[in-house]
Coordinates of C-alpha atoms in Angstrom, one line a residue:
M24 CA 22.7 -0.6 -56.8
L25 CA 19.4 1.3 -56.4
D26 CA 17.7 -1.5 -58.4
R27 CA 14.3 -0.9 -56.8
L28 CA 14.3 2.9 -57.0
D29 CA 11.7 3.0 -59.7
E30 CA 9.3 0.8 -57.8
V31 CA 8.5 3.7 -55.4
P32 CA 5.5 5.8 -56.6
W33 CA 7.5 9.1 -56.3
S34 CA 4.9 11.1 -58.2
S35 CA 2.3 10.4 -55.5
L36 CA 4.7 11.3 -52.6
D37 CA 5.3 14.9 -51.7
H38 CA 8.4 16.7 -50.5
A39 CA 8.8 20.3 -49.7
Y40 CA 8.1 21.4 -53.3
G41 CA 5.4 19.0 -54.3
P42 CA 5.6 15.6 -56.1
A43 CA 8.9 13.9 -55.5
D44 CA 9.6 12.9 -59.1
D45 CA 13.0 14.5 -59.0
V46 CA 14.3 12.4 -56.0
P47 CA 15.3 9.2 -58.0
G48 CA 17.6 11.3 -60.2
Q49 CA 19.1 13.0 -57.2
L50 CA 19.7 9.7 -55.5
R51 CA 21.4 8.2 -58.6
A52 CA 23.5 11.3 -58.9
L53 CA 25.1 10.6 -55.5
R54 CA 27.1 7.8 -57.3
S55 CA 28.3 10.2 -60.0
P56 CA 32.1 10.5 -60.6
D57 CA 31.5 14.2 -60.9
A58 CA 31.9 15.9 -57.5
D59 CA 29.9 18.9 -58.6
E60 CA 27.0 16.8 -59.7
R61 CA 27.1 14.9 -56.4
G62 CA 27.2 18.2 -54.5
R63 CA 24.1 19.5 -56.3
A64 CA 22.2 16.3 -55.6
V65 CA 23.0 16.5 -51.9
S66 CA 22.0 20.2 -51.8
A67 CA 18.7 19.3 -53.5
L68 CA 17.9 16.5 -51.1
Y69 CA 18.6 18.8 -48.1
G70 CA 16.2 21.2 -49.7
N71 CA 13.3 18.9 -50.6
V72 CA 13.2 15.8 -48.3
F73 CA 14.7 17.8 -45.4
H74 CA 13.6 21.4 -45.8
Q75 CA 14.7 23.6 -42.9
G76 CA 14.3 20.7 -40.6
T77 CA 10.9 19.5 -41.8
R78 CA 10.3 16.0 -43.1
F79 CA 7.7 15.0 -45.7
P80 CA 6.0 11.8 -47.0
A81 CA 8.8 11.3 -49.5
S82 CA 11.5 11.6 -46.8
A83 CA 11.1 8.1 -45.3
H84 CA 11.0 6.6 -48.8
A85 CA 14.4 8.1 -49.7
V86 CA 16.1 6.7 -46.7
P87 CA 16.5 3.0 -47.7
F88 CA 18.3 4.1 -50.8
L89 CA 20.6 6.4 -48.9
L90 CA 21.4 3.5 -46.5
E91 CA 22.2 1.3 -49.5
L92 CA 24.5 4.0 -50.8
V93 CA 26.3 4.4 -47.5
A94 CA 26.7 0.6 -47.1
A95 CA 28.6 0.4 -50.4
P96 CA 32.3 1.2 -49.8
D97 CA 32.8 2.6 -53.2
T98 CA 30.1 5.3 -52.8
P99 CA 31.7 8.7 -52.7
D100 CA 31.1 11.1 -49.8
R101 CA 29.6 8.5 -47.5
E102 CA 30.2 10.8 -44.5
V103 CA 28.1 13.5 -46.1
L104 CA 25.3 11.0 -46.8
L105 CA 25.5 9.8 -43.1
G106 CA 25.0 13.5 -42.1
L107 CA 22.0 13.7 -44.4
L108 CA 20.5 10.6 -42.9
T109 CA 20.9 11.9 -39.4
A110 CA 19.3 15.2 -40.4
I111 CA 16.3 13.3 -41.9
A112 CA 16.0 11.4 -38.6
I113 CA 16.2 14.2 -36.1
G114 CA 16.0 17.6 -37.8
Y115 CA 18.4 20.0 -36.2
D116 CA 20.3 18.7 -33.3
E117 CA 20.1 21.9 -31.3
S118 CA 16.4 21.0 -30.8
H119 CA 17.5 18.1 -28.6
L120 CA 20.9 18.8 -27.1
P121 CA 22.2 18.3 -24.5
G122 CA 19.8 15.3 -24.6
T123 CA 18.9 12.8 -27.2
V124 CA 15.6 12.5 -29.1
P125 CA 12.6 12.2 -26.8
I126 CA 11.2 9.5 -29.1
A127 CA 8.6 8.2 -26.7
E128 CA 7.0 11.7 -26.7
Y129 CA 7.1 11.8 -30.5
R130 CA 5.4 8.5 -30.8
R131 CA 2.6 9.6 -28.5
A132 CA 2.2 12.8 -30.6
A133 CA 2.0 10.7 -33.8
A134 CA -0.7 8.3 -32.6
G135 CA -3.5 8.2 -35.2
G136 CA -1.5 10.2 -37.8
A137 CA -1.0 7.2 -40.2
A138 CA -4.8 7.1 -40.8
L139 CA -4.7 10.8 -41.9
L140 CA -2.2 10.3 -44.8
P141 CA -3.6 11.1 -48.2
D142 CA -3.0 9.3 -51.4
A143 CA -1.7 12.5 -53.0
D144 CA -1.7 16.3 -52.6
F145 CA -0.3 16.2 -49.1
F146 CA -0.3 19.9 -48.6
E147 CA -3.8 20.5 -49.8
H148 CA -5.0 17.7 -47.6
R149 CA -3.1 18.9 -44.6
E150 CA -4.7 22.4 -44.9
S151 CA -8.2 20.8 -44.9
L152 CA -7.6 19.1 -41.5
P153 CA -8.3 20.5 -38.0
E154 CA -5.2 21.8 -36.3
D155 CA -4.9 18.8 -34.0
D156 CA -5.1 16.4 -36.9
Q157 CA -2.5 18.5 -38.8
D158 CA -0.2 18.1 -35.8
R159 CA -0.8 14.3 -35.7
L160 CA -0.2 14.0 -39.4
F161 CA 3.1 15.9 -39.3
A162 CA 4.2 14.0 -36.2
H163 CA 3.5 10.7 -38.0
V164 CA 5.6 11.8 -41.0
T165 CA 8.4 12.8 -38.8
V166 CA 8.4 9.5 -36.9
A167 CA 8.2 7.6 -40.1
A168 CA 11.4 9.3 -41.3
Y169 CA 13.0 8.7 -38.0
D170 CA 12.1 5.0 -38.0
A171 CA 13.4 4.6 -41.6
V172 CA 16.8 5.8 -40.5
K173 CA 16.6 3.8 -37.3
A174 CA 16.6 0.7 -39.5
G175 CA 20.2 1.6 -40.3
V176 CA 21.5 1.4 -36.7
P177 CA 23.1 -2.1 -37.3
L178 CA 24.9 -0.6 -40.4
F179 CA 26.0 2.5 -38.4
R180 CA 27.6 0.2 -35.8
T181 CA 29.6 -1.7 -38.4
L182 CA 30.7 1.6 -39.8
L183 CA 32.5 2.4 -36.5
A184 CA 35.2 0.2 -37.9
D185 CA 35.3 1.8 -41.4
P186 CA 38.7 2.8 -42.8
D187 CA 37.5 6.3 -43.3
P188 CA 37.6 8.4 -40.1
G189 CA 35.0 10.8 -41.4
V190 CA 32.6 7.8 -41.9
R191 CA 33.4 6.5 -38.4
C192 CA 32.7 10.0 -36.9
Q193 CA 29.4 10.4 -38.7
A194 CA 28.4 6.8 -37.8
A195 CA 29.0 7.5 -34.1
Y196 CA 27.0 10.8 -34.4
A197 CA 24.1 9.0 -36.0
L198 CA 24.0 6.3 -33.2
A199 CA 23.5 9.0 -30.6
W200 CA 19.9 9.7 -31.6
F201 CA 18.4 6.3 -31.2
P202 CA 17.9 5.7 -27.5
E203 CA 15.6 2.7 -28.1
E204 CA 18.7 1.0 -29.4
A205 CA 21.0 2.2 -26.7
E206 CA 22.2 -1.1 -25.2
G207 CA 23.7 -2.4 -28.4
S208 CA 25.0 1.0 -29.5
V209 CA 26.7 1.8 -26.2
A210 CA 28.4 -1.6 -26.4
A211 CA 29.6 -0.7 -29.9
L212 CA 30.8 2.8 -29.0
T213 CA 32.7 1.9 -25.8
G214 CA 35.3 -0.4 -27.3
P215 CA 38.8 1.0 -27.7
L216 CA 38.6 4.6 -28.5
D217 CA 39.1 5.7 -32.1
P218 CA 42.7 6.8 -33.0
D219 CA 41.2 9.8 -34.8
E220 CA 40.5 12.5 -32.2
I221 CA 37.4 13.8 -33.9
A222 CA 35.8 10.4 -34.2
A223 CA 36.8 9.5 -30.7
A224 CA 35.3 12.7 -29.2
T225 CA 32.1 12.2 -31.2
A226 CA 31.8 8.6 -30.0
V227 CA 32.3 9.7 -26.4
V228 CA 29.5 12.3 -26.6
A229 CA 27.2 9.8 -28.3
T230 CA 27.9 7.3 -25.5
G231 CA 26.8 9.8 -22.9
L232 CA 23.7 10.8 -24.7
L233 CA 22.7 7.1 -24.8
G234 CA 23.2 6.7 -21.0
G235 CA 26.6 5.0 -21.2
T236 CA 29.9 5.9 -19.4
P237 CA 32.7 6.6 -21.8
V238 CA 36.3 5.7 -21.1
A239 CA 38.8 8.4 -20.2
D240 CA 41.4 9.8 -22.6
D241 CA 43.9 12.6 -22.4
R242 CA 43.3 14.0 -25.9
R243 CA 41.9 17.6 -25.7
L244 CA 38.6 17.1 -27.7
V245 CA 38.0 13.7 -26.0
R246 CA 38.3 15.4 -22.6
W247 CA 35.6 17.9 -23.9
G248 CA 33.4 15.1 -25.0
R249 CA 33.7 13.2 -21.7
A250 CA 32.8 16.4 -19.8
I251 CA 29.6 16.6 -21.9
A252 CA 28.9 12.9 -21.4
T253 CA 29.5 12.8 -17.6
R254 CA 28.3 16.4 -16.8
D255 CA 31.7 17.2 -15.3
V256 CA 30.9 20.7 -14.0
P257 CA 34.5 22.1 -13.5
E258 CA 35.5 21.0 -17.0
L259 CA 32.2 22.2 -18.5
L260 CA 32.7 25.6 -16.9
R261 CA 36.2 25.9 -18.4
W262 CA 34.8 25.1 -21.8
A263 CA 31.7 27.3 -21.5
G264 CA 33.7 30.3 -20.5
S265 CA 36.5 29.9 -23.0
A266 CA 37.1 31.9 -26.1
D267 CA 37.5 28.6 -28.1
Q268 CA 36.1 29.1 -31.6
G269 CA 35.0 25.5 -31.9
D270 CA 35.8 22.8 -34.3
D271 CA 33.3 22.2 -37.2
R272 CA 34.7 18.7 -37.7
I273 CA 32.7 17.8 -34.5
P274 CA 29.1 17.2 -35.8
F275 CA 27.3 18.0 -32.5
L276 CA 26.0 21.6 -32.5
G277 CA 28.0 22.3 -35.6
G278 CA 31.2 22.0 -33.6
D279 CA 30.3 24.7 -31.1
L280 CA 32.3 23.2 -28.2
A281 CA 31.7 26.0 -25.7
G282 CA 28.0 26.2 -26.6
L283 CA 27.3 22.6 -26.0
A284 CA 29.4 22.7 -22.8
A285 CA 27.2 25.6 -21.6
S286 CA 23.9 23.8 -22.4
A287 CA 25.1 20.7 -20.5
L288 CA 25.8 22.7 -17.3
P289 CA 23.5 22.2 -14.3
E290 CA 21.7 25.1 -12.6
R291 CA 24.4 26.7 -10.6
A292 CA 25.2 30.4 -10.0
E293 CA 28.7 30.3 -11.5
V294 CA 27.3 28.9 -14.7
L295 CA 25.8 32.3 -15.6
D296 CA 29.2 33.9 -15.1
A297 CA 30.8 31.5 -17.5
L298 CA 28.0 32.1 -20.1
L299 CA 28.4 35.9 -19.8
A300 CA 32.2 35.6 -20.2
R301 CA 31.5 33.6 -23.4
V302 CA 29.0 35.9 -25.1
P303 CA 31.6 38.5 -26.4
H304 CA 33.4 35.7 -28.2
V305 CA 30.5 34.4 -30.3
S306 CA 28.4 35.6 -33.2
G307 CA 26.0 34.2 -35.7
V308 CA 25.0 30.6 -35.2
E309 CA 27.4 30.1 -32.4
A310 CA 25.7 32.8 -30.4
L311 CA 22.3 31.1 -30.4
P312 CA 23.0 28.3 -27.8
V313 CA 25.1 30.5 -25.5
V314 CA 22.7 33.5 -25.4
G315 CA 19.7 31.2 -25.5
E316 CA 21.0 29.4 -22.4
A317 CA 21.8 32.6 -20.6
L318 CA 18.3 34.0 -21.4
R319 CA 16.7 30.8 -20.1
R320 CA 18.7 30.9 -16.9
T321 CA 17.8 34.6 -16.2
E322 CA 14.1 34.4 -16.7
D323 CA 13.5 34.7 -13.0
D324 CA 16.7 36.6 -12.2
P325 CA 16.3 40.3 -12.9
D326 CA 19.9 41.1 -11.8
G327 CA 21.3 38.4 -14.0
R328 CA 19.1 39.4 -16.9
R329 CA 20.3 43.0 -16.7
R330 CA 23.9 41.8 -16.7
L331 CA 23.2 39.7 -19.8
L332 CA 21.6 42.6 -21.6
E333 CA 24.5 44.9 -20.7
V334 CA 26.9 42.4 -22.3
L335 CA 24.7 42.2 -25.4
A336 CA 24.4 46.0 -25.7
A337 CA 28.2 46.3 -25.4
T338 CA 28.9 43.6 -28.0
P339 CA 27.6 44.5 -31.5
A340 CA 29.3 41.5 -33.1
V341 CA 27.2 39.0 -31.3
W342 CA 24.1 40.2 -33.2
L343 CA 25.7 39.5 -36.6
L344 CA 26.1 36.8 -39.2
G345 CA 28.4 37.5 -42.1
G346 CA 28.5 41.2 -41.1
R347 CA 24.7 41.6 -41.1
R348 CA 22.1 41.4 -38.3
F349 CA 21.2 37.7 -37.9
G350 CA 17.5 37.1 -38.1
N351 CA 17.5 34.0 -35.9
F352 CA 19.3 35.9 -33.2
V353 CA 16.8 38.7 -33.3
T354 CA 13.9 36.1 -33.2
L355 CA 15.6 34.5 -30.1
L356 CA 15.7 37.9 -28.3
A357 CA 12.1 38.8 -29.2
G358 CA 10.9 35.4 -27.9
H359 CA 12.3 36.3 -24.5
G360 CA 10.8 39.9 -24.5
V361 CA 14.2 41.5 -25.1
P362 CA 14.5 44.6 -27.4
H363 CA 15.8 43.1 -30.6
D364 CA 17.6 46.1 -31.9
I365 CA 20.9 47.0 -30.3
E366 CA 20.1 50.8 -30.1
A367 CA 16.7 50.0 -28.7
L368 CA 18.3 47.8 -26.1
R369 CA 20.8 50.5 -25.1
E370 CA 17.9 52.9 -24.7
Y371 CA 16.0 50.4 -22.6
L372 CA 19.0 50.0 -20.3
G373 CA 19.3 53.7 -20.0

């Protein structure tokens, strides 16, 4: 296990904090019998090879070893490692949902980036490049990480039959993001639905993102997943306007069921009503997709925009995360030209 780990020149590969010399120890710690040690290693890897959604030259090199760990049935916390692999591949999924990764676009952006890779000092080299070359370099690094995880698609398909429902769920989630492998993945995902409701709902959403048609099922979360997959407007409206608090066992959008339903809705007038009904029931991270979608839909609708702002002004909780004003929410409002302080918004509305 991990026999070739020391063959990688980690000291000449950078992650978010510089040379990646610490990555081998973190990867080995993922096999530790000590749960705290494993947890620290996972947190460190999320911080260095996946730092706030950014990937680095070391990221792609860590992936084969993570895949090796996931493939071993006696590795602890395999569902957690599958989540890390997916994050390395795609960043944050809200950047893509309600679609999958636009990989053809990413590959075009990365063209020529490989030739710009330095032998060392990635960050210093990047700063020395013109802006367009910096973009190509980062696009190449991102696609390299994505392709490293893509090599695990056959493994992810086999893990759909794993005894652990958490592993099956995370394997289905991972498959959703590789549209170039859609044919084989849809075939794997559309067999008999998983007896575990969370894994089944995740597989149904993944099937839809890859262009397949999932089978029907009466279980509540599977009905939600099928509405996402098939763009079933009446069902999506029910979910988008509900006070459902979500289910963080669903990996898509952190389990924000109503938020993903809202983002999957087509452009119809009643959709805004459903979104506005949902706003008072969300805060923190859950508020971002709901309010973001409502802002997008009211860009050219002054009456609708005012209705949205009135709801925001009347709902202080929507601005908060953990009882404090949420910076990402404030940034979202500012990006749409909305007063990003509740008192200023109330004054603006008169």
